[in-house]
Short mmCIF file of C-alpha atoms in Angstrom, two decimals:
data_model
loop_
_atom_site.label_atom_id
_atom_site.label_comp_id
_atom_site.label_asym_id
_atom_site.label_seq_id
_atom_site.Cartn_x
_atom_site.Cartn_y
_atom_site.Cartn_z
CA MET A 1 126.66 0.29 -32.42
CA ARG A 2 129.80 0.52 -30.43
CA SER A 3 131.59 3.84 -30.49
CA LEU A 4 128.70 5.52 -32.34
CA LYS A 5 128.46 8.35 -29.85
CA LYS A 6 127.29 11.33 -31.78
CA TYR A 7 129.22 14.44 -30.82
CA CYS A 8 126.02 16.36 -31.76
CA ILE A 9 127.53 19.74 -31.15
CA LEU A 10 124.43 21.82 -30.48
CA LEU A 11 124.25 24.71 -32.86
CA SER A 12 123.04 26.94 -30.07
CA GLU A 13 126.41 26.42 -28.35
CA LEU A 14 128.25 27.49 -31.49
CA TRP A 15 126.13 30.58 -31.75
CA LEU A 16 126.68 31.31 -28.06
CA CYS A 17 130.40 31.13 -28.64
CA VAL A 18 130.08 33.73 -31.34
CA LEU A 19 128.00 35.97 -29.08
CA LEU A 20 130.57 35.74 -26.29
CA LEU A 21 133.22 36.81 -28.79
CA LEU A 22 131.15 39.85 -29.66
CA THR A 23 131.69 41.18 -26.18
CA GLY A 24 135.15 39.76 -25.58
CA CYS A 25 136.90 40.34 -28.88
CA GLY A 26 135.64 43.73 -29.89
CA GLY A 27 133.60 42.67 -32.93
CA THR A 28 132.71 45.60 -35.13
CA LYS A 29 129.10 44.45 -35.70
CA LYS A 30 126.38 43.29 -33.34
CA ALA A 31 124.09 40.41 -33.98
CA GLU A 32 121.08 42.64 -34.68
CA ASP A 33 123.03 44.63 -37.30
CA LYS A 34 122.94 41.71 -39.74
CA LYS A 35 119.47 40.52 -40.69
CA SER A 36 120.48 38.13 -43.46
CA ILE A 37 123.55 36.40 -44.83
CA ARG A 38 124.03 34.81 -48.23
CA ILE A 39 126.41 31.86 -48.58
CA GLY A 40 127.51 30.41 -51.93
CA VAL A 41 128.30 26.69 -51.74
CA SER A 42 129.87 24.74 -54.58
CA LEU A 43 130.19 20.94 -54.38
CA TYR A 44 132.67 19.15 -56.61
CA ARG A 45 130.04 16.45 -57.28
CA GLY A 46 126.45 16.59 -56.10
CA ASP A 47 125.98 12.84 -56.26
CA ASP A 48 128.71 12.08 -53.73
CA THR A 49 127.09 10.35 -50.74
CA PHE A 50 129.37 11.85 -48.10
CA LEU A 51 128.89 15.35 -49.48
CA ASN A 52 125.15 14.85 -49.63
CA ASN A 53 125.23 13.97 -45.92
CA ILE A 54 127.16 17.20 -45.23
CA ARG A 55 124.81 19.17 -47.46
CA GLY A 56 121.80 17.94 -45.50
CA GLU A 57 123.39 18.88 -42.18
CA LEU A 58 124.42 22.28 -43.53
CA GLU A 59 120.83 23.01 -44.55
CA GLN A 60 119.66 21.97 -41.08
CA CYS A 61 122.33 24.15 -39.47
CA ALA A 62 121.06 27.12 -41.49
CA LYS A 63 117.49 26.53 -40.30
CA ASP A 64 118.61 26.21 -36.68
CA PHE A 65 120.67 29.39 -36.98
CA GLU A 66 117.70 31.30 -38.37
CA GLN A 67 115.44 30.12 -35.52
CA THR A 68 118.08 30.79 -32.85
CA LYS A 69 119.44 34.12 -34.06
CA GLY A 70 116.63 35.55 -36.16
CA VAL A 71 119.10 36.01 -39.01
CA LYS A 72 118.00 34.72 -42.38
CA VAL A 73 120.50 32.37 -44.06
CA VAL A 74 120.34 32.00 -47.84
CA LEU A 75 122.26 28.95 -49.01
CA ASP A 76 122.95 28.92 -52.74
CA ILE A 77 124.18 25.35 -53.29
CA GLN A 78 125.55 24.37 -56.71
CA ASP A 79 126.91 21.16 -58.24
CA ALA A 80 130.17 21.54 -60.22
CA LYS A 81 129.70 18.04 -61.69
CA GLY A 82 133.41 17.32 -61.42
CA ASN A 83 134.38 20.21 -63.69
CA GLN A 84 136.73 22.90 -62.41
CA ASN A 85 135.75 25.38 -65.12
CA THR A 86 132.12 24.98 -64.14
CA GLN A 87 133.02 25.56 -60.52
CA ASN A 88 134.99 28.71 -61.43
CA ASP A 89 131.91 30.04 -63.21
CA GLN A 90 129.76 29.28 -60.17
CA ILE A 91 132.15 31.28 -57.97
CA GLU A 92 131.98 34.26 -60.30
CA ARG A 93 128.18 34.02 -60.11
CA PHE A 94 128.26 33.87 -56.29
CA ILE A 95 130.39 36.98 -56.19
CA ALA A 96 128.17 38.81 -58.69
CA LEU A 97 125.13 37.98 -56.54
CA GLY A 98 126.85 39.52 -53.53
CA CYS A 99 127.39 36.41 -51.45
CA ASP A 100 128.92 37.25 -48.07
CA VAL A 101 130.97 34.03 -47.93
CA LEU A 102 132.03 31.24 -50.31
CA CYS A 103 132.05 27.63 -49.12
CA ILE A 104 133.90 25.57 -51.68
CA ASN A 105 134.54 21.86 -52.04
CA PRO A 106 137.09 22.20 -54.84
CA VAL A 107 137.07 19.93 -57.88
CA ASP A 108 140.88 20.20 -58.08
CA ARG A 109 142.60 21.12 -54.87
CA THR A 110 145.72 22.16 -56.83
CA ALA A 111 143.65 24.76 -58.71
CA ALA A 112 142.47 26.57 -55.59
CA SER A 113 144.59 29.62 -56.49
CA VAL A 114 142.10 30.60 -59.19
CA ILE A 115 139.26 30.52 -56.63
CA ILE A 116 141.34 32.47 -54.14
CA ASP A 117 142.20 35.13 -56.74
CA LYS A 118 138.49 35.72 -57.41
CA ALA A 119 137.65 35.76 -53.69
CA MET A 120 140.44 38.16 -52.75
CA ALA A 121 139.58 40.53 -55.60
CA ALA A 122 136.00 40.70 -54.30
CA GLN A 123 137.06 40.71 -50.64
CA THR A 124 134.82 37.68 -50.09
CA PRO A 125 136.10 35.19 -47.50
CA VAL A 126 136.27 31.55 -48.57
CA ILE A 127 135.90 28.33 -46.60
CA PHE A 128 137.26 25.26 -48.36
CA PHE A 129 136.03 21.88 -47.12
CA ASN A 130 136.63 18.19 -47.71
CA ARG A 131 139.44 18.82 -50.21
CA GLN A 132 142.27 20.78 -48.69
CA PRO A 133 144.22 23.24 -50.91
CA VAL A 134 147.97 23.17 -50.79
CA GLU A 135 149.62 25.05 -47.95
CA GLU A 136 150.94 27.86 -50.19
CA ASP A 137 147.36 28.70 -51.24
CA MET A 138 146.02 28.53 -47.70
CA ASP A 139 148.67 31.01 -46.59
CA ARG A 140 147.82 33.66 -49.20
CA TRP A 141 145.12 35.44 -47.15
CA ASP A 142 143.90 35.60 -43.61
CA ARG A 143 140.27 35.08 -44.69
CA ILE A 144 140.80 31.59 -46.08
CA TYR A 145 139.66 28.61 -43.97
CA TYR A 146 139.50 24.86 -44.25
CA VAL A 147 137.08 22.45 -42.58
CA GLY A 148 137.79 18.73 -42.85
CA ALA A 149 139.17 15.75 -41.03
CA VAL A 150 142.66 14.23 -40.77
CA ALA A 151 143.01 11.55 -43.41
CA ARG A 152 145.79 9.69 -41.59
CA GLU A 153 143.67 9.38 -38.45
CA SER A 154 140.79 7.82 -40.43
CA ALA A 155 143.17 5.32 -42.06
CA VAL A 156 144.80 4.30 -38.79
CA LEU A 157 141.41 3.76 -37.19
CA GLN A 158 140.23 1.77 -40.19
CA GLY A 159 143.32 -0.43 -39.93
CA SER A 160 142.75 -0.86 -36.20
CA ILE A 161 139.30 -2.34 -36.91
CA VAL A 162 141.01 -5.14 -38.85
CA VAL A 163 143.82 -5.51 -36.32
CA ASP A 164 141.34 -5.87 -33.42
CA CYS A 165 139.33 -8.42 -35.34
CA TYR A 166 142.38 -10.47 -36.21
CA ARG A 167 143.60 -10.51 -32.62
CA GLU A 168 140.20 -11.60 -31.35
CA SER A 169 139.28 -14.06 -34.08
CA PRO A 170 141.97 -14.65 -36.70
CA GLU A 171 139.80 -17.24 -38.41
CA ARG A 172 137.29 -14.57 -39.32
CA LEU A 173 139.86 -12.99 -41.62
CA ASP A 174 142.11 -15.94 -42.52
CA LEU A 175 139.34 -17.92 -44.15
CA ASN A 176 141.52 -20.63 -45.70
CA ASP A 177 143.72 -20.98 -42.58
CA ASP A 178 146.96 -20.54 -44.51
CA GLY A 179 148.36 -18.00 -42.04
CA VAL A 180 147.97 -15.04 -44.38
CA VAL A 181 145.12 -12.55 -44.91
CA SER A 182 144.79 -11.94 -48.65
CA TYR A 183 143.28 -8.54 -49.42
CA VAL A 184 142.25 -6.27 -52.31
CA LEU A 185 142.22 -2.50 -52.14
CA LEU A 186 139.69 -0.05 -53.61
CA GLU A 187 141.09 3.47 -53.88
CA GLY A 188 139.54 6.89 -54.40
CA GLU A 189 140.70 9.45 -56.93
CA SER A 190 144.42 9.27 -57.67
CA SER A 191 144.80 13.04 -57.25
CA HIS A 192 142.90 13.28 -53.95
CA GLN A 193 145.17 13.64 -50.92
CA ASP A 194 142.83 11.63 -48.71
CA SER A 195 142.92 8.67 -51.08
CA LEU A 196 146.70 8.54 -51.08
CA ILE A 197 146.99 8.90 -47.30
CA ARG A 198 144.19 6.45 -46.50
CA THR A 199 145.71 3.83 -48.76
CA GLU A 200 149.18 4.14 -47.20
CA TRP A 201 148.20 4.24 -43.55
CA SER A 202 145.45 1.68 -43.46
CA VAL A 203 147.85 -0.93 -44.81
CA GLN A 204 150.69 0.27 -42.60
CA THR A 205 148.48 -0.05 -39.54
CA LEU A 206 147.79 -3.71 -40.41
CA LYS A 207 151.53 -4.34 -40.69
CA ASP A 208 152.25 -2.53 -37.46
CA GLY A 209 149.48 -4.48 -35.74
CA GLY A 210 151.02 -7.80 -36.68
CA VAL A 211 148.37 -8.90 -39.22
CA PRO A 212 150.03 -11.18 -41.82
CA ILE A 213 148.76 -9.72 -45.13
CA GLU A 214 149.18 -10.34 -48.81
CA LYS A 215 147.91 -7.92 -51.45
CA LEU A 216 146.25 -9.64 -54.37
CA THR A 217 145.37 -6.54 -56.33
CA GLY A 218 143.97 -3.02 -56.14
CA GLY A 219 142.35 -0.41 -58.29
CA ILE A 220 141.05 3.11 -58.48
CA ALA A 221 137.23 3.36 -58.30
CA ASN A 222 137.11 7.17 -57.83
CA TRP A 223 135.01 6.97 -54.65
CA GLU A 224 132.10 5.54 -56.67
CA ARG A 225 129.94 2.55 -55.78
CA SER A 226 129.36 1.42 -59.34
CA GLN A 227 133.03 1.51 -60.31
CA ALA A 228 133.99 -0.40 -57.17
CA SER A 229 131.32 -3.00 -57.89
CA ALA A 230 132.66 -3.57 -61.41
CA LEU A 231 136.24 -3.94 -60.17
CA MET A 232 135.22 -6.32 -57.39
CA GLU A 233 133.25 -8.44 -59.83
CA GLN A 234 136.41 -8.85 -61.95
CA TRP A 235 138.54 -9.71 -58.95
CA LEU A 236 136.18 -12.33 -57.67
CA GLU A 237 136.43 -14.06 -61.02
CA LYS A 238 140.22 -13.69 -61.17
CA TYR A 239 140.88 -14.79 -57.58
CA PRO A 240 138.14 -17.31 -56.82
CA GLY A 241 138.06 -18.24 -53.15
CA ARG A 242 141.22 -16.25 -52.36
CA ILE A 243 139.94 -12.79 -51.36
CA GLU A 244 139.51 -12.56 -47.59
CA LEU A 245 139.51 -8.80 -46.97
CA VAL A 246 138.47 -5.71 -48.93
CA ILE A 247 139.98 -2.39 -47.77
CA CYS A 248 138.13 0.60 -49.17
CA ASN A 249 139.01 4.30 -49.06
CA ASN A 250 135.33 5.15 -48.51
CA ASP A 251 131.95 3.63 -47.72
CA ASP A 252 130.49 3.97 -51.20
CA MET A 253 133.23 1.77 -52.67
CA ALA A 254 132.78 -0.67 -49.79
CA LEU A 255 129.11 -0.93 -50.63
CA GLY A 256 129.99 -1.45 -54.26
CA ALA A 257 132.26 -4.36 -53.30
CA ILE A 258 129.43 -5.84 -51.23
CA ASP A 259 127.04 -5.48 -54.19
CA ALA A 260 129.44 -7.57 -56.33
CA MET A 261 129.89 -10.13 -53.58
CA GLU A 262 126.14 -10.57 -53.23
CA ARG A 263 125.73 -11.02 -57.01
CA ALA A 264 128.47 -13.64 -57.03
CA GLY A 265 127.26 -15.39 -53.90
CA ALA A 266 130.63 -14.81 -52.22
CA GLU A 267 130.43 -15.19 -48.46
CA GLY A 268 132.73 -14.61 -45.51
CA ILE A 269 134.76 -11.79 -47.01
CA SER A 270 135.30 -8.85 -44.62
CA VAL A 271 134.92 -5.31 -45.92
CA VAL A 272 135.93 -2.07 -44.21
CA GLY A 273 135.17 1.51 -45.24
CA ILE A 274 135.61 5.10 -44.19
CA ASP A 275 133.27 8.11 -43.88
CA GLY A 276 130.30 6.81 -41.87
CA THR A 277 127.77 7.75 -44.53
CA THR A 278 124.11 7.00 -43.85
CA PRO A 279 124.09 3.83 -46.06
CA GLY A 280 127.51 2.88 -44.68
CA LEU A 281 126.27 2.98 -41.08
CA ALA A 282 123.22 0.97 -42.12
CA ALA A 283 125.50 -1.67 -43.63
CA VAL A 284 127.46 -1.93 -40.38
CA GLU A 285 124.21 -2.34 -38.44
CA ASN A 286 122.96 -5.14 -40.67
CA GLY A 287 126.32 -6.90 -40.61
CA LYS A 288 127.29 -6.48 -44.26
CA LEU A 289 130.06 -4.03 -43.52
CA MET A 290 132.66 -5.10 -40.92
CA GLY A 291 133.21 -1.51 -39.83
CA THR A 292 133.71 2.08 -40.89
CA VAL A 293 135.21 5.27 -39.47
CA SER A 294 132.88 8.22 -39.05
CA ILE A 295 132.79 11.92 -38.19
CA ASP A 296 129.90 13.79 -36.74
CA LYS A 297 128.35 15.38 -39.84
CA ALA A 298 126.42 17.89 -37.72
CA GLN A 299 129.65 19.07 -36.10
CA TYR A 300 131.33 19.30 -39.49
CA ALA A 301 128.56 21.37 -41.04
CA GLY A 302 128.15 23.40 -37.86
CA ALA A 303 131.80 24.45 -38.03
CA ILE A 304 131.39 25.55 -41.66
CA LEU A 305 128.30 27.66 -40.88
CA ALA A 306 129.77 29.10 -37.69
CA ILE A 307 132.86 30.37 -39.52
CA ALA A 308 130.71 31.60 -42.42
CA ALA A 309 128.33 33.45 -40.08
CA GLY A 310 131.23 34.98 -38.18
CA GLU A 311 132.91 36.20 -41.36
CA ALA A 312 129.69 37.49 -42.86
CA SER A 313 128.89 39.50 -39.72
CA GLY A 314 132.39 40.69 -38.91
CA TRP A 315 132.66 38.39 -35.87
CA GLU A 316 135.73 36.41 -34.92
CA SER A 317 134.62 32.85 -34.27
CA GLU A 318 137.82 30.95 -34.80
CA PRO A 319 139.22 30.97 -31.18
CA GLU A 320 136.05 29.28 -29.84
CA LEU A 321 136.15 26.78 -32.72
CA GLU A 322 139.78 26.04 -31.91
CA LEU A 323 141.05 26.65 -35.42
CA GLU A 324 144.59 25.38 -35.97
CA GLU A 325 146.81 28.25 -37.15
CA GLY A 326 143.70 30.40 -37.19
CA LYS A 327 142.34 28.71 -40.34
CA TYR A 328 141.98 24.91 -40.00
CA TYR A 329 139.13 23.06 -38.30
CA GLN A 330 139.56 19.25 -38.16
CA CYS A 331 136.68 17.05 -37.04
CA PRO A 332 137.68 13.94 -35.05
CA TRP A 333 137.06 10.44 -36.38
CA GLN A 334 135.55 7.52 -34.47
CA ILE A 335 135.31 3.82 -35.14
CA VAL A 336 131.92 2.29 -35.88
CA VAL A 337 131.46 -1.46 -35.61
CA LYS A 338 128.49 -3.59 -34.77
CA ASN A 339 128.19 -4.78 -31.15
#
């Protein structure tokens, strides 16, 4: 697949960066002083495909770290099941168990202050990921971090997939040759910042790229494949033969749209996603998905673990990880389309 060059940041390099900082930044502890670290991880929803990809990479990172450094990593991973109160209870449990670091994918990014209050009271550093707290919360303490990816970048790249296709073969998108590409839009959670930004900038990129578009309808499918499939089934019935493009805020919803298209026998409709999940990449390879936008999951998880290990051991890892403002790590996106 074109542009599917894995960054594959080797974990050993990340650990080497930390070691270099031990000698160059005056770290208060040496590697051999810390024989084990315990990390509490709370996922907003354990059945989210993207987060499961990250979870798998994080577990692999922990194994690689143990083998490379001889330091045992205990990952306590919990599923908040979309409930902020449940997640708050999980955080209290992590702190009571003596976790060295908290890695939190918040259910509600606007409620991060509660998590931060608990972490600060216990002097336990916290790394948020995937859902970025508001700036005021991020600025409350110098031991708060965020690992993610820039939503606008993903949306612009997603839009560019469609723009490039239209410029090369307009007939692939304008199926009825009426001079307009009629599209529907599947959106993630209404309260999620990435959903709002991806929706705005993917469409804006099409306009800026000169693609003549017409929106037929759109709906919120909350990142879920089943919800997207149900919406797409309704739209295919309501707009028979009119839908030419499906823009999706993530791969799971794109796959849900494809499921509905296959059931209805609808052919020729182009679908684009974001996230580069394992099933999403497979759909690109087999030609069902026109394209997606991906990050290197190993790099993403490696950054989380490197910061966590640094904080747990009193090391300063952020300069080598190039943290923006000393607290933000953003993984780059890349386009994935079939050759």
